[in-house]
mmCIF file with all atom_site columns, C-alpha atoms in Angstrom:
data_model
loop_
_atom_site.group_PDB
_atom_site.id
_atom_site.type_symbol
_atom_site.label_atom_id
_atom_site.label_alt_id
_atom_site.label_comp_id
_atom_site.label_asym_id
_atom_site.label_entity_id
_atom_site.label_seq_id
_atom_site.pdbx_PDB_ins_code
_atom_site.Cartn_x
_atom_site.Cartn_y
_atom_site.Cartn_z
_atom_site.occupancy
_atom_site.B_iso_or_equiv
_atom_site.pdbx_formal_charge
_atom_site.auth_seq_id
_atom_site.auth_comp_id
_atom_site.auth_asym_id
_atom_site.auth_atom_id
_atom_site.pdbx_PDB_model_num
ATOM 1   C CA . MET A 1 1   ? 87.947  105.219 108.121 1.00 90.00 ? 24  MET A CA 1
ATOM 2   C CA . LYS A 1 2   ? 89.789  105.038 105.356 1.00 93.00 ? 25  LYS A CA 1
ATOM 3   C CA . SER A 1 3   ? 92.760  102.289 105.440 1.00 96.00 ? 26  SER A CA 1
ATOM 4   C CA . PHE A 1 4   ? 95.375  101.516 103.231 1.00 97.00 ? 27  PHE A CA 1
ATOM 5   C CA . ILE A 1 5   ? 97.550  98.454  102.378 1.00 97.00 ? 28  ILE A CA 1
ATOM 6   C CA . ILE A 1 6   ? 100.451 99.296  100.339 1.00 96.00 ? 29  ILE A CA 1
ATOM 7   C CA . LEU A 1 7   ? 102.653 96.605  98.645  1.00 94.00 ? 30  LEU A CA 1
ATOM 8   C CA . CYS A 1 8   ? 106.325 96.802  98.871  1.00 90.00 ? 31  CYS A CA 1
ATOM 9   C CA . GLY A 1 9   ? 107.146 93.145  99.123  1.00 75.00 ? 32  GLY A CA 1
ATOM 10  C CA . GLY A 1 10  ? 107.285 92.207  95.383  1.00 64.00 ? 33  GLY A CA 1
ATOM 11  C CA . MET A 1 11  ? 110.531 90.667  93.792  1.00 57.00 ? 34  MET A CA 1
ATOM 12  C CA . SER A 1 12  ? 111.013 93.448  91.151  1.00 51.00 ? 35  SER A CA 1
ATOM 13  C CA . THR A 1 13  ? 112.412 90.899  88.617  1.00 43.00 ? 36  THR A CA 1
ATOM 14  C CA . ARG A 1 14  ? 111.803 93.552  85.756  1.00 47.00 ? 37  ARG A CA 1
ATOM 15  C CA . MET A 1 15  ? 113.350 96.238  88.075  1.00 46.00 ? 38  MET A CA 1
ATOM 16  C CA . GLY A 1 16  ? 116.144 94.411  89.182  1.00 47.00 ? 39  GLY A CA 1
ATOM 17  C CA . GLN A 1 17  ? 116.382 96.143  92.847  1.00 67.00 ? 40  GLN A CA 1
ATOM 18  C CA . ASP A 1 18  ? 113.922 97.078  95.223  1.00 79.00 ? 41  ASP A CA 1
ATOM 19  C CA . LYS A 1 19  ? 111.369 99.791  93.481  1.00 80.00 ? 42  LYS A CA 1
ATOM 20  C CA . GLY A 1 20  ? 109.624 101.483 96.187  1.00 85.00 ? 43  GLY A CA 1
ATOM 21  C CA . SER A 1 21  ? 112.945 102.587 97.376  1.00 84.00 ? 44  SER A CA 1
ATOM 22  C CA . MET A 1 22  ? 114.482 103.733 94.055  1.00 85.00 ? 45  MET A CA 1
ATOM 23  C CA . ASN A 1 23  ? 114.595 107.618 93.547  1.00 85.00 ? 46  ASN A CA 1
ATOM 24  C CA . LEU A 1 24  ? 112.348 109.493 91.539  1.00 86.00 ? 47  LEU A CA 1
ATOM 25  C CA . TYR A 1 25  ? 112.387 113.454 91.551  1.00 85.00 ? 48  TYR A CA 1
ATOM 26  C CA . GLY A 1 26  ? 114.721 113.256 94.023  1.00 84.00 ? 49  GLY A CA 1
ATOM 27  C CA . LYS A 1 27  ? 112.910 111.251 96.555  1.00 87.00 ? 50  LYS A CA 1
ATOM 28  C CA . PRO A 1 28  ? 111.739 107.470 97.174  1.00 89.00 ? 51  PRO A CA 1
ATOM 29  C CA . MET A 1 29  ? 108.839 106.121 95.386  1.00 90.00 ? 52  MET A CA 1
ATOM 30  C CA . ILE A 1 30  ? 107.260 105.182 98.354  1.00 91.00 ? 53  ILE A CA 1
ATOM 31  C CA . ILE A 1 31  ? 107.484 108.681 100.165 1.00 91.00 ? 54  ILE A CA 1
ATOM 32  C CA . HIS A 1 32  ? 105.863 109.748 96.439  1.00 91.00 ? 55  HIS A CA 1
ATOM 33  C CA . VAL A 1 33  ? 103.058 107.569 97.171  1.00 93.00 ? 56  VAL A CA 1
ATOM 34  C CA . LEU A 1 34  ? 102.696 108.003 100.939 1.00 93.00 ? 57  LEU A CA 1
ATOM 35  C CA . GLU A 1 35  ? 102.486 112.164 100.626 1.00 91.00 ? 58  GLU A CA 1
ATOM 36  C CA . THR A 1 36  ? 99.275  111.433 98.720  1.00 92.00 ? 59  THR A CA 1
ATOM 37  C CA . ILE A 1 37  ? 97.709  109.059 100.662 1.00 93.00 ? 60  ILE A CA 1
ATOM 38  C CA . ALA A 1 38  ? 99.045  110.460 104.192 1.00 88.00 ? 61  ALA A CA 1
ATOM 39  C CA . LYS A 1 39  ? 96.611  113.383 103.387 1.00 86.00 ? 62  LYS A CA 1
ATOM 40  C CA . ILE A 1 40  ? 93.734  111.155 103.314 1.00 90.00 ? 63  ILE A CA 1
ATOM 41  C CA . ALA A 1 41  ? 94.323  107.779 105.390 1.00 92.00 ? 64  ALA A CA 1
ATOM 42  C CA . ASP A 1 42  ? 93.510  107.221 108.934 1.00 92.00 ? 65  ASP A CA 1
ATOM 43  C CA . GLU A 1 43  ? 95.226  104.045 108.686 1.00 94.00 ? 66  GLU A CA 1
ATOM 44  C CA . ILE A 1 44  ? 98.239  103.010 106.296 1.00 94.00 ? 67  ILE A CA 1
ATOM 45  C CA . VAL A 1 45  ? 100.201 99.289  106.374 1.00 95.00 ? 68  VAL A CA 1
ATOM 46  C CA . LEU A 1 46  ? 103.130 98.598  104.721 1.00 95.00 ? 69  LEU A CA 1
ATOM 47  C CA . VAL A 1 47  ? 103.445 95.109  103.615 1.00 95.00 ? 70  VAL A CA 1
ATOM 48  C CA . LEU A 1 48  ? 106.956 93.981  103.197 1.00 93.00 ? 71  LEU A CA 1
ATOM 49  C CA . ARG A 1 49  ? 109.131 91.089  102.127 1.00 86.00 ? 72  ARG A CA 1
ATOM 50  C CA . ASP A 1 50  ? 111.150 90.515  104.734 1.00 87.00 ? 73  ASP A CA 1
ATOM 51  C CA . GLU A 1 51  ? 113.040 92.021  108.161 1.00 86.00 ? 74  GLU A CA 1
ATOM 52  C CA . ASN A 1 52  ? 115.922 93.392  105.525 1.00 86.00 ? 75  ASN A CA 1
ATOM 53  C CA . GLN A 1 53  ? 113.513 95.091  103.798 1.00 88.00 ? 76  GLN A CA 1
ATOM 54  C CA . VAL A 1 54  ? 111.404 96.613  107.172 1.00 88.00 ? 77  VAL A CA 1
ATOM 55  C CA . ASP A 1 55  ? 114.907 97.956  108.074 1.00 88.00 ? 78  ASP A CA 1
ATOM 56  C CA . VAL A 1 56  ? 115.304 100.410 104.673 1.00 88.00 ? 79  VAL A CA 1
ATOM 57  C CA . TYR A 1 57  ? 111.886 101.229 104.681 1.00 88.00 ? 80  TYR A CA 1
ATOM 58  C CA . ARG A 1 58  ? 111.992 102.366 108.507 1.00 87.00 ? 81  ARG A CA 1
ATOM 59  C CA . ASN A 1 59  ? 114.822 104.540 107.342 1.00 85.00 ? 82  ASN A CA 1
ATOM 60  C CA . LEU A 1 60  ? 112.805 105.737 104.227 1.00 85.00 ? 83  LEU A CA 1
ATOM 61  C CA . LEU A 1 61  ? 109.941 106.948 106.346 1.00 82.00 ? 84  LEU A CA 1
ATOM 62  C CA . LYS A 1 62  ? 111.966 109.700 108.109 1.00 80.00 ? 85  LYS A CA 1
ATOM 63  C CA . GLU A 1 63  ? 111.484 111.438 104.805 1.00 77.00 ? 86  GLU A CA 1
ATOM 64  C CA . LEU A 1 64  ? 107.709 111.648 105.253 1.00 78.00 ? 87  LEU A CA 1
ATOM 65  C CA . LYS A 1 65  ? 106.712 114.957 106.530 1.00 73.00 ? 88  LYS A CA 1
ATOM 66  C CA . ASN A 1 66  ? 103.215 115.876 107.537 1.00 66.00 ? 89  ASN A CA 1
ATOM 67  C CA . ASN A 1 67  ? 101.737 112.100 108.228 1.00 69.00 ? 90  ASN A CA 1
ATOM 68  C CA . ARG A 1 68  ? 98.811  112.225 110.548 1.00 67.00 ? 91  ARG A CA 1
ATOM 69  C CA . SER A 1 69  ? 98.022  108.424 109.793 1.00 71.00 ? 92  SER A CA 1
ATOM 70  C CA . THR A 1 70  ? 98.176  105.510 111.945 1.00 79.00 ? 93  THR A CA 1
ATOM 71  C CA . PHE A 1 71  ? 101.788 103.581 110.483 1.00 84.00 ? 94  PHE A CA 1
ATOM 72  C CA . LYS A 1 72  ? 101.563 100.026 110.712 1.00 90.00 ? 95  LYS A CA 1
ATOM 73  C CA . ILE A 1 73  ? 104.857 97.756  109.065 1.00 92.00 ? 96  ILE A CA 1
ATOM 74  C CA . CYS A 1 74  ? 104.407 93.801  108.637 1.00 92.00 ? 97  CYS A CA 1
ATOM 75  C CA . THR A 1 75  ? 105.446 91.341  106.459 1.00 91.00 ? 98  THR A CA 1
ATOM 76  C CA . ASP A 1 76  ? 104.086 88.470  104.160 1.00 84.00 ? 99  ASP A CA 1
ATOM 77  C CA . ILE A 1 77  ? 102.945 85.292  106.545 1.00 80.00 ? 100 ILE A CA 1
ATOM 78  C CA . VAL A 1 78  ? 104.191 83.389  103.335 1.00 79.00 ? 101 VAL A CA 1
ATOM 79  C CA . LYS A 1 79  ? 107.068 84.655  101.750 1.00 78.00 ? 102 LYS A CA 1
ATOM 80  C CA . ASP A 1 80  ? 107.280 84.637  97.448  1.00 76.00 ? 103 ASP A CA 1
ATOM 81  C CA . GLN A 1 81  ? 103.319 84.224  97.192  1.00 82.00 ? 104 GLN A CA 1
ATOM 82  C CA . GLY A 1 82  ? 102.709 87.251  95.509  1.00 87.00 ? 105 GLY A CA 1
ATOM 83  C CA . PRO A 1 83  ? 100.421 90.425  95.810  1.00 92.00 ? 106 PRO A CA 1
ATOM 84  C CA . LEU A 1 84  ? 97.005  87.887  96.955  1.00 94.00 ? 107 LEU A CA 1
ATOM 85  C CA . GLU A 1 85  ? 99.703  86.728  99.775  1.00 93.00 ? 108 GLU A CA 1
ATOM 86  C CA . GLY A 1 86  ? 100.134 90.757  100.332 1.00 94.00 ? 109 GLY A CA 1
ATOM 87  C CA . ILE A 1 87  ? 96.633  91.406  100.580 1.00 96.00 ? 110 ILE A CA 1
ATOM 88  C CA . LEU A 1 88  ? 95.717  88.956  102.648 1.00 96.00 ? 111 LEU A CA 1
ATOM 89  C CA . THR A 1 89  ? 98.713  90.199  104.825 1.00 95.00 ? 112 THR A CA 1
ATOM 90  C CA . GLY A 1 90  ? 97.729  93.623  104.847 1.00 95.00 ? 113 GLY A CA 1
ATOM 91  C CA . LEU A 1 91  ? 93.807  92.781  105.673 1.00 96.00 ? 114 LEU A CA 1
ATOM 92  C CA . MET A 1 92  ? 94.951  91.023  108.791 1.00 95.00 ? 115 MET A CA 1
ATOM 93  C CA . ASN A 1 93  ? 96.499  93.942  110.033 1.00 95.00 ? 116 ASN A CA 1
ATOM 94  C CA . THR A 1 94  ? 94.244  96.836  109.421 1.00 94.00 ? 117 THR A CA 1
ATOM 95  C CA . VAL A 1 95  ? 91.532  97.632  111.485 1.00 93.00 ? 118 VAL A CA 1
ATOM 96  C CA . SER A 1 96  ? 88.610  98.876  109.435 1.00 93.00 ? 119 SER A CA 1
ATOM 97  C CA . ASP A 1 97  ? 85.839  96.385  107.670 1.00 95.00 ? 120 ASP A CA 1
ATOM 98  C CA . LYS A 1 98  ? 87.772  97.518  103.711 1.00 97.00 ? 121 LYS A CA 1
ATOM 99  C CA . SER A 1 99  ? 91.161  98.749  102.535 1.00 97.00 ? 122 SER A CA 1
ATOM 100 C CA . MET A 1 100 ? 92.344  100.393 99.731  1.00 98.00 ? 123 MET A CA 1
ATOM 101 C CA . VAL A 1 101 ? 95.590  98.157  98.389  1.00 97.00 ? 124 VAL A CA 1
ATOM 102 C CA . ILE A 1 102 ? 98.030  100.590 96.379  1.00 96.00 ? 125 ILE A CA 1
ATOM 103 C CA . PRO A 1 103 ? 101.472 99.171  95.056  1.00 94.00 ? 126 PRO A CA 1
ATOM 104 C CA . CYS A 1 104 ? 104.634 101.296 96.035  1.00 91.00 ? 127 CYS A CA 1
ATOM 105 C CA . ASP A 1 105 ? 105.309 101.784 92.455  1.00 90.00 ? 128 ASP A CA 1
ATOM 106 C CA . SER A 1 106 ? 102.156 104.120 91.681  1.00 92.00 ? 129 SER A CA 1
ATOM 107 C CA . PRO A 1 107 ? 104.135 107.421 92.143  1.00 92.00 ? 130 PRO A CA 1
ATOM 108 C CA . PHE A 1 108 ? 101.361 109.652 90.344  1.00 93.00 ? 131 PHE A CA 1
ATOM 109 C CA . ILE A 1 109 ? 98.050  108.358 92.396  1.00 95.00 ? 132 ILE A CA 1
ATOM 110 C CA . SER A 1 110 ? 96.010  111.222 92.900  1.00 95.00 ? 133 SER A CA 1
ATOM 111 C CA . GLU A 1 111 ? 94.287  112.477 95.791  1.00 95.00 ? 134 GLU A CA 1
ATOM 112 C CA . SER A 1 112 ? 90.865  112.869 93.514  1.00 96.00 ? 135 SER A CA 1
ATOM 113 C CA . PHE A 1 113 ? 90.826  109.286 92.418  1.00 97.00 ? 136 PHE A CA 1
ATOM 114 C CA . ILE A 1 114 ? 91.261  107.755 95.980  1.00 97.00 ? 137 ILE A CA 1
ATOM 115 C CA . ILE A 1 115 ? 88.136  109.898 97.237  1.00 96.00 ? 138 ILE A CA 1
ATOM 116 C CA . LYS A 1 116 ? 86.289  108.665 94.512  1.00 97.00 ? 139 LYS A CA 1
ATOM 117 C CA . MET A 1 117 ? 86.983  105.141 95.460  1.00 97.00 ? 140 MET A CA 1
ATOM 118 C CA . PHE A 1 118 ? 85.973  105.134 98.419  1.00 97.00 ? 141 PHE A CA 1
ATOM 119 C CA . GLU A 1 119 ? 82.897  107.139 98.107  1.00 96.00 ? 142 GLU A CA 1
ATOM 120 C CA . LEU A 1 120 ? 81.966  104.269 95.695  1.00 96.00 ? 143 LEU A CA 1
ATOM 121 C CA . SER A 1 121 ? 82.888  101.633 98.185  1.00 96.00 ? 144 SER A CA 1
ATOM 122 C CA . GLU A 1 122 ? 80.160  102.587 100.595 1.00 95.00 ? 145 GLU A CA 1
ATOM 123 C CA . ASP A 1 123 ? 77.952  100.510 98.650  1.00 93.00 ? 146 ASP A CA 1
ATOM 124 C CA . THR A 1 124 ? 77.492  97.366  100.895 1.00 91.00 ? 147 THR A CA 1
ATOM 125 C CA . ASN A 1 125 ? 76.471  95.432  98.406  1.00 93.00 ? 148 ASN A CA 1
ATOM 126 C CA . PHE A 1 126 ? 79.800  94.351  97.095  1.00 97.00 ? 149 PHE A CA 1
ATOM 127 C CA . ASP A 1 127 ? 82.745  93.055  98.265  1.00 96.00 ? 150 ASP A CA 1
ATOM 128 C CA . ALA A 1 128 ? 85.356  94.492  96.015  1.00 97.00 ? 151 ALA A CA 1
ATOM 129 C CA . PHE A 1 129 ? 85.576  97.682  93.924  1.00 98.00 ? 152 PHE A CA 1
ATOM 130 C CA . VAL A 1 130 ? 87.878  97.412  91.032  1.00 98.00 ? 153 VAL A CA 1
ATOM 131 C CA . PRO A 1 131 ? 89.059  100.087 88.042  1.00 97.00 ? 154 PRO A CA 1
ATOM 132 C CA . THR A 1 132 ? 88.891  98.705  84.729  1.00 97.00 ? 155 THR A CA 1
ATOM 133 C CA . TRP A 1 133 ? 89.791  100.165 81.154  1.00 96.00 ? 156 TRP A CA 1
ATOM 134 C CA . SER A 1 134 ? 87.562  100.313 78.037  1.00 94.00 ? 157 SER A CA 1
ATOM 135 C CA . ASP A 1 135 ? 89.386  96.825  76.670  1.00 94.00 ? 158 ASP A CA 1
ATOM 136 C CA . GLY A 1 136 ? 88.580  95.025  79.654  1.00 94.00 ? 159 GLY A CA 1
ATOM 137 C CA . LYS A 1 137 ? 92.035  95.073  81.456  1.00 95.00 ? 160 LYS A CA 1
ATOM 138 C CA . LEU A 1 138 ? 91.537  95.361  85.397  1.00 96.00 ? 161 LEU A CA 1
ATOM 139 C CA . GLU A 1 139 ? 93.750  97.397  88.113  1.00 97.00 ? 162 GLU A CA 1
ATOM 140 C CA . PRO A 1 140 ? 93.100  95.105  91.027  1.00 96.00 ? 163 PRO A CA 1
ATOM 141 C CA . LEU A 1 141 ? 96.114  96.264  92.566  1.00 95.00 ? 164 LEU A CA 1
ATOM 142 C CA . HIS A 1 142 ? 94.482  99.408  92.661  1.00 97.00 ? 165 HIS A CA 1
ATOM 143 C CA . SER A 1 143 ? 91.160  98.366  94.329  1.00 98.00 ? 166 SER A CA 1
ATOM 144 C CA . ILE A 1 144 ? 89.642  98.605  97.975  1.00 98.00 ? 167 ILE A CA 1
ATOM 145 C CA . TYR A 1 145 ? 88.380  94.971  99.322  1.00 98.00 ? 168 TYR A CA 1
ATOM 146 C CA . LYS A 1 146 ? 86.630  93.959  102.056 1.00 97.00 ? 169 LYS A CA 1
ATOM 147 C CA . LYS A 1 147 ? 88.042  92.314  105.368 1.00 96.00 ? 170 LYS A CA 1
ATOM 148 C CA . ASP A 1 148 ? 85.621  89.536  104.826 1.00 95.00 ? 171 ASP A CA 1
ATOM 149 C CA . LEU A 1 149 ? 87.201  88.250  101.708 1.00 97.00 ? 172 LEU A CA 1
ATOM 150 C CA . LYS A 1 150 ? 90.353  86.604  104.079 1.00 96.00 ? 173 LYS A CA 1
ATOM 151 C CA . SER A 1 151 ? 88.787  83.603  104.069 1.00 95.00 ? 174 SER A CA 1
ATOM 152 C CA . THR A 1 152 ? 88.426  83.127  100.234 1.00 96.00 ? 175 THR A CA 1
ATOM 153 C CA . ILE A 1 153 ? 92.034  84.403  100.050 1.00 96.00 ? 176 ILE A CA 1
ATOM 154 C CA . LYS A 1 154 ? 93.212  82.062  102.678 1.00 95.00 ? 177 LYS A CA 1
ATOM 155 C CA . LYS A 1 155 ? 91.105  79.353  100.456 1.00 95.00 ? 178 LYS A CA 1
ATOM 156 C CA . LEU A 1 156 ? 92.864  80.237  97.107  1.00 95.00 ? 179 LEU A CA 1
ATOM 157 C CA . LEU A 1 157 ? 96.062  80.437  98.840  1.00 94.00 ? 180 LEU A CA 1
ATOM 158 C CA . ASP A 1 158 ? 95.770  76.850  100.157 1.00 93.00 ? 181 ASP A CA 1
ATOM 159 C CA . GLU A 1 159 ? 94.971  75.775  96.665  1.00 93.00 ? 182 GLU A CA 1
ATOM 160 C CA . ASP A 1 160 ? 98.231  77.071  95.363  1.00 92.00 ? 183 ASP A CA 1
ATOM 161 C CA . VAL A 1 161 ? 96.214  79.967  93.367  1.00 92.00 ? 184 VAL A CA 1
ATOM 162 C CA . LYS A 1 162 ? 98.063  82.733  93.685  1.00 91.00 ? 185 LYS A CA 1
ATOM 163 C CA . ASP A 1 163 ? 96.807  85.506  91.206  1.00 91.00 ? 186 ASP A CA 1
ATOM 164 C CA . VAL A 1 164 ? 93.841  88.084  92.356  1.00 94.00 ? 187 VAL A CA 1
ATOM 165 C CA . LYS A 1 165 ? 92.037  87.845  89.665  1.00 93.00 ? 188 LYS A CA 1
ATOM 166 C CA . SER A 1 166 ? 90.924  84.232  90.814  1.00 94.00 ? 189 SER A CA 1
ATOM 167 C CA . LEU A 1 167 ? 89.578  86.103  93.987  1.00 96.00 ? 190 LEU A CA 1
ATOM 168 C CA . LEU A 1 168 ? 88.009  88.509  91.799  1.00 96.00 ? 191 LEU A CA 1
ATOM 169 C CA . SER A 1 169 ? 85.843  85.706  90.170  1.00 94.00 ? 192 SER A CA 1
ATOM 170 C CA . LYS A 1 170 ? 85.128  84.285  93.471  1.00 94.00 ? 193 LYS A CA 1
ATOM 171 C CA . SER A 1 171 ? 83.862  87.870  94.601  1.00 96.00 ? 194 SER A CA 1
ATOM 172 C CA . ASN A 1 172 ? 81.014  90.179  94.102  1.00 96.00 ? 195 ASN A CA 1
ATOM 173 C CA . VAL A 1 173 ? 82.866  93.104  92.388  1.00 97.00 ? 196 VAL A CA 1
ATOM 174 C CA . LYS A 1 174 ? 81.898  96.547  91.250  1.00 97.00 ? 197 LYS A CA 1
ATOM 175 C CA . TYR A 1 175 ? 84.413  97.671  88.304  1.00 97.00 ? 198 TYR A CA 1
ATOM 176 C CA . ILE A 1 176 ? 84.547  100.945 87.746  1.00 97.00 ? 199 ILE A CA 1
ATOM 177 C CA . ASP A 1 177 ? 85.598  103.021 84.489  1.00 96.00 ? 200 ASP A CA 1
ATOM 178 C CA . VAL A 1 178 ? 89.168  104.195 84.898  1.00 96.00 ? 201 VAL A CA 1
ATOM 179 C CA . GLN A 1 179 ? 88.128  107.306 82.944  1.00 93.00 ? 202 GLN A CA 1
ATOM 180 C CA . PHE A 1 180 ? 85.766  108.617 85.360  1.00 95.00 ? 203 PHE A CA 1
ATOM 181 C CA . LEU A 1 181 ? 88.047  107.828 88.487  1.00 96.00 ? 204 LEU A CA 1
ATOM 182 C CA . ASP A 1 182 ? 91.138  109.602 86.498  1.00 94.00 ? 205 ASP A CA 1
ATOM 183 C CA . ILE A 1 183 ? 90.836  110.468 82.727  1.00 93.00 ? 206 ILE A CA 1
ATOM 184 C CA . SER A 1 184 ? 94.747  110.884 82.931  1.00 92.00 ? 207 SER A CA 1
ATOM 185 C CA . GLY A 1 185 ? 95.163  107.798 83.875  1.00 92.00 ? 208 GLY A CA 1
ATOM 186 C CA . LYS A 1 186 ? 98.128  108.702 86.061  1.00 92.00 ? 209 LYS A CA 1
ATOM 187 C CA . SER A 1 187 ? 97.202  106.996 89.221  1.00 94.00 ? 210 SER A CA 1
ATOM 188 C CA . PHE A 1 188 ? 97.578  103.680 87.405  1.00 93.00 ? 211 PHE A CA 1
ATOM 189 C CA . LEU A 1 189 ? 101.051 104.119 85.736  1.00 89.00 ? 212 LEU A CA 1
ATOM 190 C CA . ASN A 1 190 ? 103.510 101.634 87.366  1.00 83.00 ? 213 ASN A CA 1
ATOM 191 C CA . ILE A 1 191 ? 107.251 102.125 87.362  1.00 79.00 ? 214 ILE A CA 1
ATOM 192 C CA . ASN A 1 192 ? 108.284 98.744  86.134  1.00 66.00 ? 215 ASN A CA 1
ATOM 193 C CA . LYS A 1 193 ? 111.706 98.749  84.609  1.00 59.00 ? 216 LYS A CA 1
ATOM 194 C CA . MET A 1 194 ? 114.559 100.840 85.065  1.00 55.00 ? 217 MET A CA 1
ATOM 195 C CA . LYS A 1 195 ? 113.941 102.775 81.652  1.00 55.00 ? 218 LYS A CA 1
ATOM 196 C CA . ASP A 1 196 ? 110.097 103.674 83.082  1.00 56.00 ? 219 ASP A CA 1
ATOM 197 C CA . ILE A 1 197 ? 112.415 105.624 85.915  1.00 51.00 ? 220 ILE A CA 1
ATOM 198 C CA . THR A 1 198 ? 114.682 107.700 83.722  1.00 49.00 ? 221 THR A CA 1
ATOM 199 C CA . LYS A 1 199 ? 112.545 109.233 81.000  1.00 48.00 ? 222 LYS A CA 1
ATOM 200 C CA . PHE A 1 200 ? 110.915 111.356 83.911  1.00 46.00 ? 223 PHE A CA 1
ATOM 201 C CA . ASP A 1 201 ? 114.480 112.581 84.795  1.00 48.00 ? 224 ASP A CA 1
#
């Protein structure tokens, strides 16, 4: 079963507005992400910030065509705690034993990257599967996490530890070369600032 957790609840401080709802090539970024994922997914959980954002995204999802997946929309259990809280919320709302986490601002994520990640995640010796660059930089928000990590995440958040790398330090992680997963690197391209959007116009 291929389950996905899409993180949409960030504060977007660098962009100044909700990133997933911003238009790129004539449609919202979240739709770019979902059009790729929906071809593959059995289950998709969108993790949003609050009920106001839920209303916005319900309207945006009307633009998604040919979806065969089970959709669920939820909001962070505790607000404004960052992506680690979003991952926990997602894992608590998925059915399968592992899920791929993807941010809403990665519109160029590729189907082949996703398929490779799920193939690698069949290895039961690991709790998480994380792409890594040659310089050691990690892509923890383009990764697969097992549901069993919920208790570890809860403990970190209870200790006011909010960064995903702290979760990785306490998990058995398989690190995977980005070049093997997507030689172009486009799957990991985030739109974080307004100038990032305008250069694609």
